[in-house]
Amino acid sequence: MKEKRETVYVKADRNSVCHDPKIKIQDVMSVQCSDRAICAGIKNKTLYTFKKEETSKKKCIEVFSILNVIDMILADYPDVEVVSYGEQDFVVEYVAAPIAPKWLECLKIIVLCIVIFLGSGFTIMAFNNDVSVGEVFDRFYRQIMGVDKPNVTEIELFYCLGLAVGIFVFFNHVGKKKITSDPTPIQVEMRKYEKDVDTTFIENAGRKGHEHDVD
C-alpha cells in the first residue's frame, strides 16, 4: 500500500512588509501541515535576503511567484504535496526600522495637522464663496424673520456645528477612536490604492523579467 503523502497548505498575502533583510517564508505567508517538524522547517526557510546595497535604501520591493515558493519547499521536502490558497503572485517590501527620534515624529505630526487644518479651512471657505452660502443665509433669514440678517446669527453657528459633526460622522473617527466598527472612507481608499500599486508592481516585474519565478 502506497504511503500517504503529507500535505502542506500555504497562504500568501498580496503584500508583506518586513523590517529584517533576511526574509523567511513565515514572514510573508501562513503555513499549515499536520507534521510539525515539516511545518517548522518550511516556516523558517529563507525565502530571500536583501543585499547590503539594497538595504541602504529606505524601501526595497521584490515580487515573487507562489510557484517559486513551492519549488523551494519541494527541493527540501520532495515527498510532500503543496496546496496554495493565497495569492499567485505577491509583493515583499523591506522597510528599514525607523531610527528617527520621537520628538521629530511628533514635530512631523504637528506640522501635518496644521497644514491639513489650514488647507481644509481654505477649501471650505472657497466652497462657501463659490455657492454663495452667505447670500442663501441672508435670504433665508429675511424670509423667516422678515428683517435683514445681522452679521452673526444662529444659522452660522449651527452650520459650523453641523459641518464639524458631519465630518466626524463621515470619516468615522474621533481622535484614535472609531464611532462604528466599519472601516473609514480613508481606510477603504487606501486599501484600493495599495491594491492598485501591488498589481502594478507585479505586472511590471513580470514584463521586465524581475519576478522571482521558476525557470
Tab-separated table of C-alpha atoms in Angstrom:
chain	number	residue	atom	x	y	z
A	1	MET	CA	0.000	0.000	0.000
A	2	LYS	CA	1.353	3.396	-1.011
A	3	GLU	CA	2.322	5.614	1.907
A	4	LYS	CA	0.161	8.709	2.290
A	5	ARG	CA	1.949	11.951	1.410
A	6	GLU	CA	1.971	14.904	3.786
A	7	THR	CA	0.019	17.902	2.553
A	8	VAL	CA	1.369	21.395	3.149
A	9	TYR	CA	-1.061	24.301	2.876
A	10	VAL	CA	0.340	27.757	2.157
A	11	LYS	CA	-1.480	31.067	2.003
A	12	ALA	CA	0.413	34.146	0.820
A	13	ASP	CA	-0.734	37.714	1.412
A	14	ARG	CA	-0.648	40.065	-1.552
A	15	ASN	CA	1.717	42.451	0.210
A	16	SER	CA	4.004	41.874	3.182
A	17	VAL	CA	6.203	44.436	4.932
A	18	CYS	CA	9.345	43.213	6.706
A	19	HIS	CA	11.964	45.065	8.737
A	20	ASP	CA	14.581	42.306	8.626
A	21	PRO	CA	16.581	41.969	5.365
A	22	LYS	CA	16.506	38.185	5.767
A	23	ILE	CA	13.003	37.176	4.719
A	24	LYS	CA	11.663	33.835	5.882
A	25	ILE	CA	8.641	32.065	4.436
A	26	GLN	CA	6.693	32.568	7.671
A	27	ASP	CA	7.184	36.348	7.300
A	28	VAL	CA	5.138	36.506	4.106
A	29	MET	CA	2.681	33.624	4.277
A	30	SER	CA	0.851	31.192	6.528
A	31	VAL	CA	1.942	27.556	6.523
A	32	GLN	CA	-0.052	24.621	7.848
A	33	CYS	CA	0.866	20.931	7.954
A	34	SER	CA	-0.015	18.007	10.200
A	35	ASP	CA	3.690	17.196	10.580
A	36	ARG	CA	5.040	19.842	12.973
A	37	ALA	CA	8.667	19.231	12.013
A	38	ILE	CA	7.985	19.810	8.334
A	39	CYS	CA	5.838	22.839	9.133
A	40	ALA	CA	8.554	24.411	11.309
A	41	GLY	CA	11.240	23.680	8.715
A	42	ILE	CA	9.235	25.356	5.948
A	43	LYS	CA	8.348	28.389	8.068
A	44	ASN	CA	11.994	29.026	8.957
A	45	LYS	CA	13.303	28.538	5.435
A	46	THR	CA	14.859	31.695	3.967
A	47	LEU	CA	12.861	32.999	1.031
A	48	TYR	CA	15.100	35.908	0.101
A	49	THR	CA	17.834	38.076	1.582
A	50	PHE	CA	18.062	41.707	0.585
A	51	LYS	CA	21.614	42.694	-0.286
A	52	LYS	CA	23.538	45.334	1.638
A	53	GLU	CA	23.338	47.835	-1.207
A	54	GLU	CA	19.589	47.323	-1.299
A	55	THR	CA	19.104	47.781	2.443
A	56	SER	CA	20.848	51.156	2.250
A	57	LYS	CA	17.632	52.425	0.683
A	58	LYS	CA	14.644	53.285	2.823
A	59	LYS	CA	12.426	50.841	0.951
A	60	CYS	CA	13.044	47.824	-1.310
A	61	ILE	CA	10.450	45.764	-3.153
A	62	GLU	CA	10.634	42.282	-4.661
A	63	VAL	CA	7.911	40.332	-6.466
A	64	PHE	CA	7.586	36.563	-6.037
A	65	SER	CA	5.557	33.827	-7.669
A	66	ILE	CA	3.983	31.175	-5.467
A	67	LEU	CA	5.477	28.602	-7.858
A	68	ASN	CA	8.916	29.764	-6.769
A	69	VAL	CA	8.000	29.130	-3.131
A	70	ILE	CA	6.544	25.702	-3.951
A	71	ASP	CA	9.730	24.822	-5.845
A	72	MET	CA	11.828	25.784	-2.794
A	73	ILE	CA	9.656	23.665	-0.497
A	74	LEU	CA	9.787	20.624	-2.783
A	75	ALA	CA	13.574	20.939	-3.014
A	76	ASP	CA	13.810	20.236	0.742
A	77	TYR	CA	10.712	18.053	1.095
A	78	PRO	CA	10.157	16.224	-2.228
A	79	ASP	CA	7.589	13.833	-0.743
A	80	VAL	CA	5.076	16.466	0.347
A	81	GLU	CA	2.145	17.872	-1.587
A	82	VAL	CA	1.883	21.678	-1.535
A	83	VAL	CA	-1.532	23.324	-1.859
A	84	SER	CA	-1.804	27.095	-2.226
A	85	TYR	CA	-4.903	29.007	-1.105
A	86	GLY	CA	-3.420	32.506	-1.298
A	87	GLU	CA	-2.141	34.875	-3.942
A	88	GLN	CA	-0.405	33.505	-7.031
A	89	ASP	CA	1.954	36.491	-7.127
A	90	PHE	CA	2.839	38.595	-4.118
A	91	VAL	CA	4.967	41.579	-3.138
A	92	VAL	CA	7.575	41.597	-0.360
A	93	GLU	CA	8.530	45.052	0.842
A	94	TYR	CA	11.569	45.713	3.005
A	95	VAL	CA	11.390	48.867	5.108
A	96	ALA	CA	14.269	49.783	7.379
A	97	ALA	CA	13.309	50.091	11.031
A	98	PRO	CA	12.633	53.754	11.895
A	99	ILE	CA	15.521	55.388	13.730
A	100	ALA	CA	14.217	58.948	13.840
A	101	PRO	CA	13.873	60.409	17.377
A	102	LYS	CA	10.403	60.583	18.870
A	103	TRP	CA	10.403	64.387	19.020
A	104	LEU	CA	10.957	64.534	15.257
A	105	GLU	CA	7.965	62.268	14.635
A	106	CYS	CA	5.835	64.472	16.906
A	107	LEU	CA	7.011	67.565	15.035
A	108	LYS	CA	6.030	65.991	11.698
A	109	ILE	CA	2.566	65.179	13.070
A	110	ILE	CA	2.089	68.753	14.348
A	111	VAL	CA	3.165	70.269	11.025
A	112	LEU	CA	0.915	67.857	9.137
A	113	CYS	CA	-2.073	68.745	11.344
A	114	ILE	CA	-1.501	72.468	10.773
A	115	VAL	CA	-1.257	72.011	7.006
A	116	ILE	CA	-4.412	69.870	6.901
A	117	PHE	CA	-6.310	72.326	9.134
A	118	LEU	CA	-5.401	75.369	7.019
A	119	GLY	CA	-5.980	73.509	3.753
A	120	SER	CA	-9.372	72.196	4.870
A	121	GLY	CA	-10.409	75.632	6.138
A	122	PHE	CA	-9.448	77.282	2.856
A	123	THR	CA	-11.322	74.604	0.878
A	124	ILE	CA	-14.499	75.065	2.941
A	125	MET	CA	-14.353	78.867	2.619
A	126	ALA	CA	-13.753	78.616	-1.130
A	127	PHE	CA	-16.724	76.260	-1.487
A	128	ASN	CA	-18.994	78.530	0.588
A	129	ASN	CA	-17.970	81.513	-1.514
A	130	ASP	CA	-18.418	79.590	-4.767
A	131	VAL	CA	-22.015	78.528	-3.996
A	132	SER	CA	-22.836	81.869	-2.257
A	133	VAL	CA	-23.758	80.362	1.106
A	134	GLY	CA	-23.752	83.843	2.681
A	135	GLU	CA	-26.408	85.098	0.284
A	136	VAL	CA	-28.506	81.993	0.882
A	137	PHE	CA	-28.381	82.602	4.636
A	138	ASP	CA	-29.323	86.272	4.151
A	139	ARG	CA	-32.384	85.416	2.038
A	140	PHE	CA	-33.408	82.556	4.319
A	141	TYR	CA	-33.222	84.776	7.411
A	142	ARG	CA	-35.146	87.590	5.712
A	143	GLN	CA	-37.935	85.228	4.598
A	144	ILE	CA	-38.336	83.687	8.058
A	145	MET	CA	-37.764	86.696	10.321
A	146	GLY	CA	-38.918	89.461	7.973
A	147	VAL	CA	-35.853	91.646	8.721
A	148	ASP	CA	-32.289	91.845	7.440
A	149	LYS	CA	-29.910	89.327	8.947
A	150	PRO	CA	-27.238	90.543	11.399
A	151	ASN	CA	-23.593	89.621	10.836
A	152	VAL	CA	-23.712	86.514	13.044
A	153	THR	CA	-26.841	84.519	13.807
A	154	GLU	CA	-27.872	81.059	14.916
A	155	ILE	CA	-27.747	79.945	11.284
A	156	GLU	CA	-23.951	80.338	11.050
A	157	LEU	CA	-23.423	78.749	14.456
A	158	PHE	CA	-25.496	75.650	13.682
A	159	TYR	CA	-23.985	75.454	10.187
A	160	CYS	CA	-20.471	75.311	11.666
A	161	LEU	CA	-21.563	72.778	14.295
A	162	GLY	CA	-23.298	70.596	11.721
A	163	LEU	CA	-20.288	70.771	9.409
A	164	ALA	CA	-17.962	69.558	12.168
A	165	VAL	CA	-20.329	66.757	13.235
A	166	GLY	CA	-20.799	65.707	9.609
A	167	ILE	CA	-17.037	65.444	9.100
A	168	PHE	CA	-16.622	63.286	12.220
A	169	VAL	CA	-19.513	61.011	11.211
A	170	PHE	CA	-18.361	60.696	7.590
A	171	PHE	CA	-14.758	59.852	8.443
A	172	ASN	CA	-15.897	57.636	11.353
A	173	HIS	CA	-13.137	58.886	13.633
A	174	VAL	CA	-12.926	60.898	16.828
A	175	GLY	CA	-9.269	61.063	17.797
A	176	LYS	CA	-7.983	57.479	17.957
A	177	LYS	CA	-11.464	56.013	18.455
A	178	LYS	CA	-13.867	54.902	15.745
A	179	ILE	CA	-17.570	55.657	16.022
A	180	THR	CA	-18.516	52.331	14.431
A	181	SER	CA	-16.619	49.140	13.599
A	182	ASP	CA	-16.919	49.810	9.851
A	183	PRO	CA	-13.741	50.810	8.001
A	184	THR	CA	-13.430	54.540	7.432
A	185	PRO	CA	-13.610	56.038	3.905
A	186	ILE	CA	-9.894	56.817	4.121
A	187	GLN	CA	-9.094	53.192	5.008
A	188	VAL	CA	-11.195	51.954	2.080
A	189	GLU	CA	-9.498	54.297	-0.382
A	190	MET	CA	-6.046	53.433	0.989
A	191	ARG	CA	-6.712	49.703	0.542
A	192	LYS	CA	-7.848	50.329	-3.045
A	193	TYR	CA	-4.716	52.377	-3.679
A	194	GLU	CA	-2.446	49.702	-2.151
A	195	LYS	CA	-4.115	47.025	-4.256
A	196	ASP	CA	-3.581	49.039	-7.451
A	197	VAL	CA	0.063	49.685	-6.519
A	198	ASP	CA	0.709	45.986	-5.817
A	199	THR	CA	-0.918	44.990	-9.107
A	200	THR	CA	1.286	47.481	-10.950
A	201	PHE	CA	4.442	46.170	-9.251
A	202	ILE	CA	3.525	42.565	-10.123
A	203	GLU	CA	2.719	43.346	-13.758
A	204	ASN	CA	5.845	45.468	-14.246
A	205	ALA	CA	8.051	42.799	-12.654
A	206	GLY	CA	6.519	40.155	-14.910
A	207	ARG	CA	7.055	42.219	-18.060
A	208	LYS	CA	10.643	43.128	-17.162
A	209	GLY	CA	11.514	39.606	-16.025
A	210	HIS	CA	12.351	40.706	-12.478
A	211	GLU	CA	9.831	38.437	-10.780
A	212	HIS	CA	11.214	35.563	-8.698
A	213	ASP	CA	9.668	32.629	-10.523
A	214	VAL	CA	10.559	29.072	-11.501
A	215	ASP	CA	12.795	28.560	-14.524
